[in-house]
XYZ file of C-alpha atoms in Angstrom:
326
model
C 0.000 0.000 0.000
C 1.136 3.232 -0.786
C 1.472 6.532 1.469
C 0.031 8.891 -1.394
C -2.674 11.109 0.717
C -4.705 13.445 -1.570
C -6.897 16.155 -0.087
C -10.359 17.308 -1.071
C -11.839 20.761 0.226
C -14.677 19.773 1.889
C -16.526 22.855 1.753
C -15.470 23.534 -2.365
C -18.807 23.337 -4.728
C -22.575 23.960 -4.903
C -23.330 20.934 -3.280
C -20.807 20.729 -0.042
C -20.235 19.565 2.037
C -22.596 16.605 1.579
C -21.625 16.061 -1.754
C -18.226 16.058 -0.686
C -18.424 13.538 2.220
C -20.750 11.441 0.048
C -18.134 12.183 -3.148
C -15.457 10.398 -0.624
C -17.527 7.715 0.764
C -18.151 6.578 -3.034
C -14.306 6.759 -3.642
C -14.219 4.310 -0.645
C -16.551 2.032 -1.898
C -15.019 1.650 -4.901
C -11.570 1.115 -4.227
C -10.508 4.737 -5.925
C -8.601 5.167 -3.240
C -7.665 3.080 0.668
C -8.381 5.553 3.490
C -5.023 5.572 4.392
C -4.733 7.763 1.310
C -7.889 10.766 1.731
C -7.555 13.440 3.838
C -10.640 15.871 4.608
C -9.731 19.686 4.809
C -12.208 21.093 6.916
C -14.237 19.684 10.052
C -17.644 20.449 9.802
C -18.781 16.817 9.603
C -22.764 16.341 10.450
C -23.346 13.133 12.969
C -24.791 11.689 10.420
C -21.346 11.546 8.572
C -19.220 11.299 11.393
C -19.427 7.885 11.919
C -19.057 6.906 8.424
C -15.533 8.880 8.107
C -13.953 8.141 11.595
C -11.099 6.106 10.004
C -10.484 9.256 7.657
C -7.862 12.201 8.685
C -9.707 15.427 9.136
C -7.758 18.853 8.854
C -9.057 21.406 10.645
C -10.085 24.634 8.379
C -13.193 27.034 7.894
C -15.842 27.969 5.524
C -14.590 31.152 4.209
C -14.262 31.498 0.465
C -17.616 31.908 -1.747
C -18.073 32.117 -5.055
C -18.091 35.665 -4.307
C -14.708 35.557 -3.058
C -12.423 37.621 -5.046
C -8.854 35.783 -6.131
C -6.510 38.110 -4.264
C -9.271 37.904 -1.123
C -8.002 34.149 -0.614
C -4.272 35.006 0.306
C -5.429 36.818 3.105
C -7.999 33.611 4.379
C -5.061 31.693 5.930
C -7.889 29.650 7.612
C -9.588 28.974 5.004
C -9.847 25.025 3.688
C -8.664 26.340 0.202
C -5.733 27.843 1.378
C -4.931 25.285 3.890
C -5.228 22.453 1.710
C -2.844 23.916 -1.206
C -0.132 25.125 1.862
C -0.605 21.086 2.510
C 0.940 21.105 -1.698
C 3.752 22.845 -0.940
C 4.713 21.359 2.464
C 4.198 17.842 0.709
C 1.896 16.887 3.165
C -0.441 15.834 0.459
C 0.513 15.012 -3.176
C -3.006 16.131 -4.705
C -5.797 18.351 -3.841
C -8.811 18.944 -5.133
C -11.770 21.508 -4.913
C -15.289 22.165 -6.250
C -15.175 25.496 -4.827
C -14.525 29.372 -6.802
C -12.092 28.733 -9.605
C -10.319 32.121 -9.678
C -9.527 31.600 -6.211
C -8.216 27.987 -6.192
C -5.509 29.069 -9.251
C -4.598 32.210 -6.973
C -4.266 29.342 -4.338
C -2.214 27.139 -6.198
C -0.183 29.938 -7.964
C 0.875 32.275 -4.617
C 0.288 29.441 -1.413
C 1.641 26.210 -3.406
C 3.641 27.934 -5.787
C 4.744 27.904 -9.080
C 7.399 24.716 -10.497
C 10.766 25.755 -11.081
C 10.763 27.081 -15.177
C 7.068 27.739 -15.246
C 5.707 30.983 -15.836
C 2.400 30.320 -16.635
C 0.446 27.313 -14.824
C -2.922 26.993 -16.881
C -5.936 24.598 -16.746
C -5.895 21.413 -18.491
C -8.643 19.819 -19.624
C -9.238 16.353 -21.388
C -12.290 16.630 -24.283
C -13.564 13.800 -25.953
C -12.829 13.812 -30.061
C -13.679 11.740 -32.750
C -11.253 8.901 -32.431
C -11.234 6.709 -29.129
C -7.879 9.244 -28.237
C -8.796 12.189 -25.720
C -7.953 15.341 -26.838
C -6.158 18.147 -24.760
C -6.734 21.940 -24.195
C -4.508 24.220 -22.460
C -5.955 26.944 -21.017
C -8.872 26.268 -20.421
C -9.586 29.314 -18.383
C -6.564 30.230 -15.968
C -4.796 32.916 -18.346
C -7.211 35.698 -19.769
C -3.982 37.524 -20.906
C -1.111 36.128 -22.356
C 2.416 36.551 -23.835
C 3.811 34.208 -27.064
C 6.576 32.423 -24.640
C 3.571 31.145 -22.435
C 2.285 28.720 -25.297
C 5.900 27.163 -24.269
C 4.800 26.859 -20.836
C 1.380 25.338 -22.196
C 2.682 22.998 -24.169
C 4.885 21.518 -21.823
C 2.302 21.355 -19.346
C 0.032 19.519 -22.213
C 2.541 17.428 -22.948
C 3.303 16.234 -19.491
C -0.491 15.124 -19.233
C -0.961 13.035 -22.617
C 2.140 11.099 -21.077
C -0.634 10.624 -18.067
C -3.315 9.456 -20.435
C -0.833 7.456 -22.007
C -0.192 9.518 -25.829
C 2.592 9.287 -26.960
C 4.861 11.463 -28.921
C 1.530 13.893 -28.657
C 1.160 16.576 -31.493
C 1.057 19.834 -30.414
C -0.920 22.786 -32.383
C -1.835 26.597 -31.627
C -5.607 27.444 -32.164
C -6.090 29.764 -34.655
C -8.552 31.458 -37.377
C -7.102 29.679 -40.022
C -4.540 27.159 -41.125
C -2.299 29.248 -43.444
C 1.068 30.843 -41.800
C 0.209 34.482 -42.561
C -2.800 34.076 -40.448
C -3.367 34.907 -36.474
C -2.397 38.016 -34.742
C 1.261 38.802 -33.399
C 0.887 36.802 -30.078
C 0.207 33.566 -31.790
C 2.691 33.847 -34.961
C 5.298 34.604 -32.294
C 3.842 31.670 -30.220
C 4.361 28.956 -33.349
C 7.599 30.100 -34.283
C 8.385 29.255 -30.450
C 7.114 26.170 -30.527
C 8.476 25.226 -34.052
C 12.100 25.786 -32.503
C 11.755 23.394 -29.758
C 13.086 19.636 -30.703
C 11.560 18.023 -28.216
C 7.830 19.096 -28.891
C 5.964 17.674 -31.724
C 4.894 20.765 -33.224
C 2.238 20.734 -36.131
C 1.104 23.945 -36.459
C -2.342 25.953 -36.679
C -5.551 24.317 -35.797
C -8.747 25.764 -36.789
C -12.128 25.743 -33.649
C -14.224 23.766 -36.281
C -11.536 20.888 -36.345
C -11.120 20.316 -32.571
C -12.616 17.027 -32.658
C -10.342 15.702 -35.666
C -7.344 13.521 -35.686
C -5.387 16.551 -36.490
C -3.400 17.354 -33.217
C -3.536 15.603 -29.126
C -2.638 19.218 -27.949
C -5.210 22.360 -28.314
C -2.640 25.522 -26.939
C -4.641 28.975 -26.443
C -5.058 31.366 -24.124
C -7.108 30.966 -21.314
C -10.143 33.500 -22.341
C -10.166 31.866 -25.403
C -9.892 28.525 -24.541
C -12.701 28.996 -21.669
C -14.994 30.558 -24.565
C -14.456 27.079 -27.110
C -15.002 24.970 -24.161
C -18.477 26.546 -22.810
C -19.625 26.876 -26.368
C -18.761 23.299 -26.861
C -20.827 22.059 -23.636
C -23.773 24.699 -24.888
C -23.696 23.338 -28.265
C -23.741 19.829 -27.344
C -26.640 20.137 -24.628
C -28.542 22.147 -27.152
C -28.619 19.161 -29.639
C -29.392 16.700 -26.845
C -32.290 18.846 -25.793
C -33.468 19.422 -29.212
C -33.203 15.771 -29.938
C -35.115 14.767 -26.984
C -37.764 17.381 -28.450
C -37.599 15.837 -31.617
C -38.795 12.275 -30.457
C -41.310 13.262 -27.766
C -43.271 15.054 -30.613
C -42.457 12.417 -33.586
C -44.583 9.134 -34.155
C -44.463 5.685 -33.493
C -41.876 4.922 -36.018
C -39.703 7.990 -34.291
C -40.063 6.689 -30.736
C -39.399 2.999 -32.155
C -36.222 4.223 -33.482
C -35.332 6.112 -30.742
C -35.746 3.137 -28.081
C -33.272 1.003 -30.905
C -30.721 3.942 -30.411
C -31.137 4.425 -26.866
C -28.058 2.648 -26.013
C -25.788 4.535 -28.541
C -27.598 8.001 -27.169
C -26.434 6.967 -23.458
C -23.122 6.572 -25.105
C -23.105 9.998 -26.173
C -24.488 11.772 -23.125
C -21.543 9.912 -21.463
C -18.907 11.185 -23.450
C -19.967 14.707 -22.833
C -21.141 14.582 -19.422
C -18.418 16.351 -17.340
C -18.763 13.984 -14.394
C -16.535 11.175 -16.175
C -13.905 13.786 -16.694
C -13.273 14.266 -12.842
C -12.310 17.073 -13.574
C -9.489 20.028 -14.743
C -6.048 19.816 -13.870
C -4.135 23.039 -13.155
C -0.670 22.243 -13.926
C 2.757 24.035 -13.593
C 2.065 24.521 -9.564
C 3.873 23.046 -7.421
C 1.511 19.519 -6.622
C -1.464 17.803 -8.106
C -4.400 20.274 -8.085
C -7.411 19.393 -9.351
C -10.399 21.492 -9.764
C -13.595 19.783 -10.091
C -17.212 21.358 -11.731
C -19.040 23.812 -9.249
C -22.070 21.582 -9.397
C -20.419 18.377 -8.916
C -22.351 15.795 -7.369
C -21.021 12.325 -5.441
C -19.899 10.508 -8.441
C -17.877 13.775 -9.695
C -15.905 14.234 -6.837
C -15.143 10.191 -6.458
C -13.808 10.867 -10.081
C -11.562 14.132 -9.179
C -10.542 11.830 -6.460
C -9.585 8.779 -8.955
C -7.696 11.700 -11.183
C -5.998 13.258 -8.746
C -4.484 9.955 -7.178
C -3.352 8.341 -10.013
C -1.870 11.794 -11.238
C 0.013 11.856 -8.247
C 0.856 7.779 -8.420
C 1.820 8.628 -12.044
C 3.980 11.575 -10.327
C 2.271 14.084 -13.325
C 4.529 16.731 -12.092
C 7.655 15.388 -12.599
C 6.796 14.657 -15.913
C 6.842 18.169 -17.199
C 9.877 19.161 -18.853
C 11.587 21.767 -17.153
């Protein structure tokens, strides 16, 4: 048995802390992890939970951050189970941590209380998407860096990199969103950004990728910046719930032969509401700090955060960190 611990915030998300006891207890259950490796960072545990997590370590910490909380706000909520549990990072008292809770303040957390790795400028969110092959496909940033400088799509890439080796790609192609395909096209920031990229050996560089051919066998690695690469991945999540919805629509007011078909397909639609449904993910990986940190969707339910768990262990089993080229 190993001596990995990874931490979950047990007041981060919509749902917490129930969510997040009941998120553990699931992990339990299903062998994601022994409970010689969780670790609870906060201690407001109801009686009716108590019992079920006496054989788990409990960190003491408070309720302070909202999603209200401003990023710069959290650096000054030392108590806080945010801020607690990503000082835990850098002390290596935990290998992985993870939190439902506000986004801008968990990368402030990670960034200023765990720290940046040695070479990294630019820690950004990293986000597995599914594609059209059985291969995931990578984006980086997915919404850490509204405002960015070419050398950072170094930074990205590396940290991109370092994760296909986790989801076992290998020799992963890297390419720079853009509006187009051709050379001339894209503004300073991103010509700049390629020529970077095209001068490093060790990165499989390939070039432009165009938003309508994310999902093609093109490239593993999707570089932006953050504000853009938040932007394709909501749209992507609004687009695909809009078809599902209109879909549904579609059979409820068809025939018999419509619904008959539909029942046929049913299988292949769970299929596809699985591949898109962000609880499989576990959730978004902010690399280039200084640990695993995992940040897992606001609204995450049980299941969710037993996957961010999953994630963030074998991340840290994997030892992700190490594995980004420095």
């Amino acid at each position: 048995m190993d001596n990995l611990k990874i931490g979950i915030d047990l007041y981060g998300g919509d749902n917490a802390p129930n969510s997040v006891i009941e998120g553990a207890l699931f992990a339990l259950k299903n062998k994601y992890l022994s409970p010689q490796n969780l670790v609870i960072v906060g201690n407001d545990i109801t009686p009716e939970h108590s019992e079920k997590i006496s054989n788990l370590e409990i960190v003491p910490a408070k309720n302070l951050i909202t999603n209200e909380t401003k990023p710069t706000e959290v650096l000054k909520l030392k108590e806080s189970s945010m801020y607690i549990g990503c000082e835990m990072l850098k002390n290596n008292q935990l290998n992985g941590f993870v939190s439902a809770g506000n986004t801008g303040a968990l990368l402030t957390s990670g960034t200023f209380v765990a720290g940046r790795l040695r070479g990294i400028k630019r820690p950004a969110l990293v986000l597995a998407l599914p594609s059209k092959s059985n291969k995931p496909k990578i984006l980086v940033d997915a919404g850490a860096n509204a405002e960015v400088k070419s050398e950072h799509f170094y930074d990205f890439a590396r940290e991109g990199i370092a994760y296909a080796k986790f989801l076992n790609l290998d020799n992963p192609r890297v390419a720079v969103l853009n509006i187009g395909s051709e050379d001339e096209k894209g503004n300073t920031i991103i010509k700049e950004a390629s020529k970077i990229l095209q001068e490093k050996e060790h990165i499989n560089y390939v070039g432009y990728v165009e938003a309508r051919d994310l999902f093609d066998d093109t490239c593993d690695i999707i570089v932006t910046d953050g504000f853009t690469g938040n932007n394709v991945l909501k749209t992507m999540e609004g687009t695909a719930y809009f078809i599902l919805h209109e879909l549904k629509e579609t059979i409820k007011k068809g025939g018999l032969f419509t619904k008959l078909g539909a029942l046929l397909l049913k299988g292949s639609l769970k299929s596809l509401v699985n591949k898109i449904d962000y609880r499989s993910y576990g959730g978004t990986f902010f690399l280039g700090v200084n640990g695993i940190l995992v940040k897992a969707h606001g609204s995450s339910d049980s299941e969710a955060i037993a996957n961010a768990l999953y994630v963030a262990y074998n991340a840290a089993k994997f030892d992700l960190i190490k594995k980004i080229e420095l």
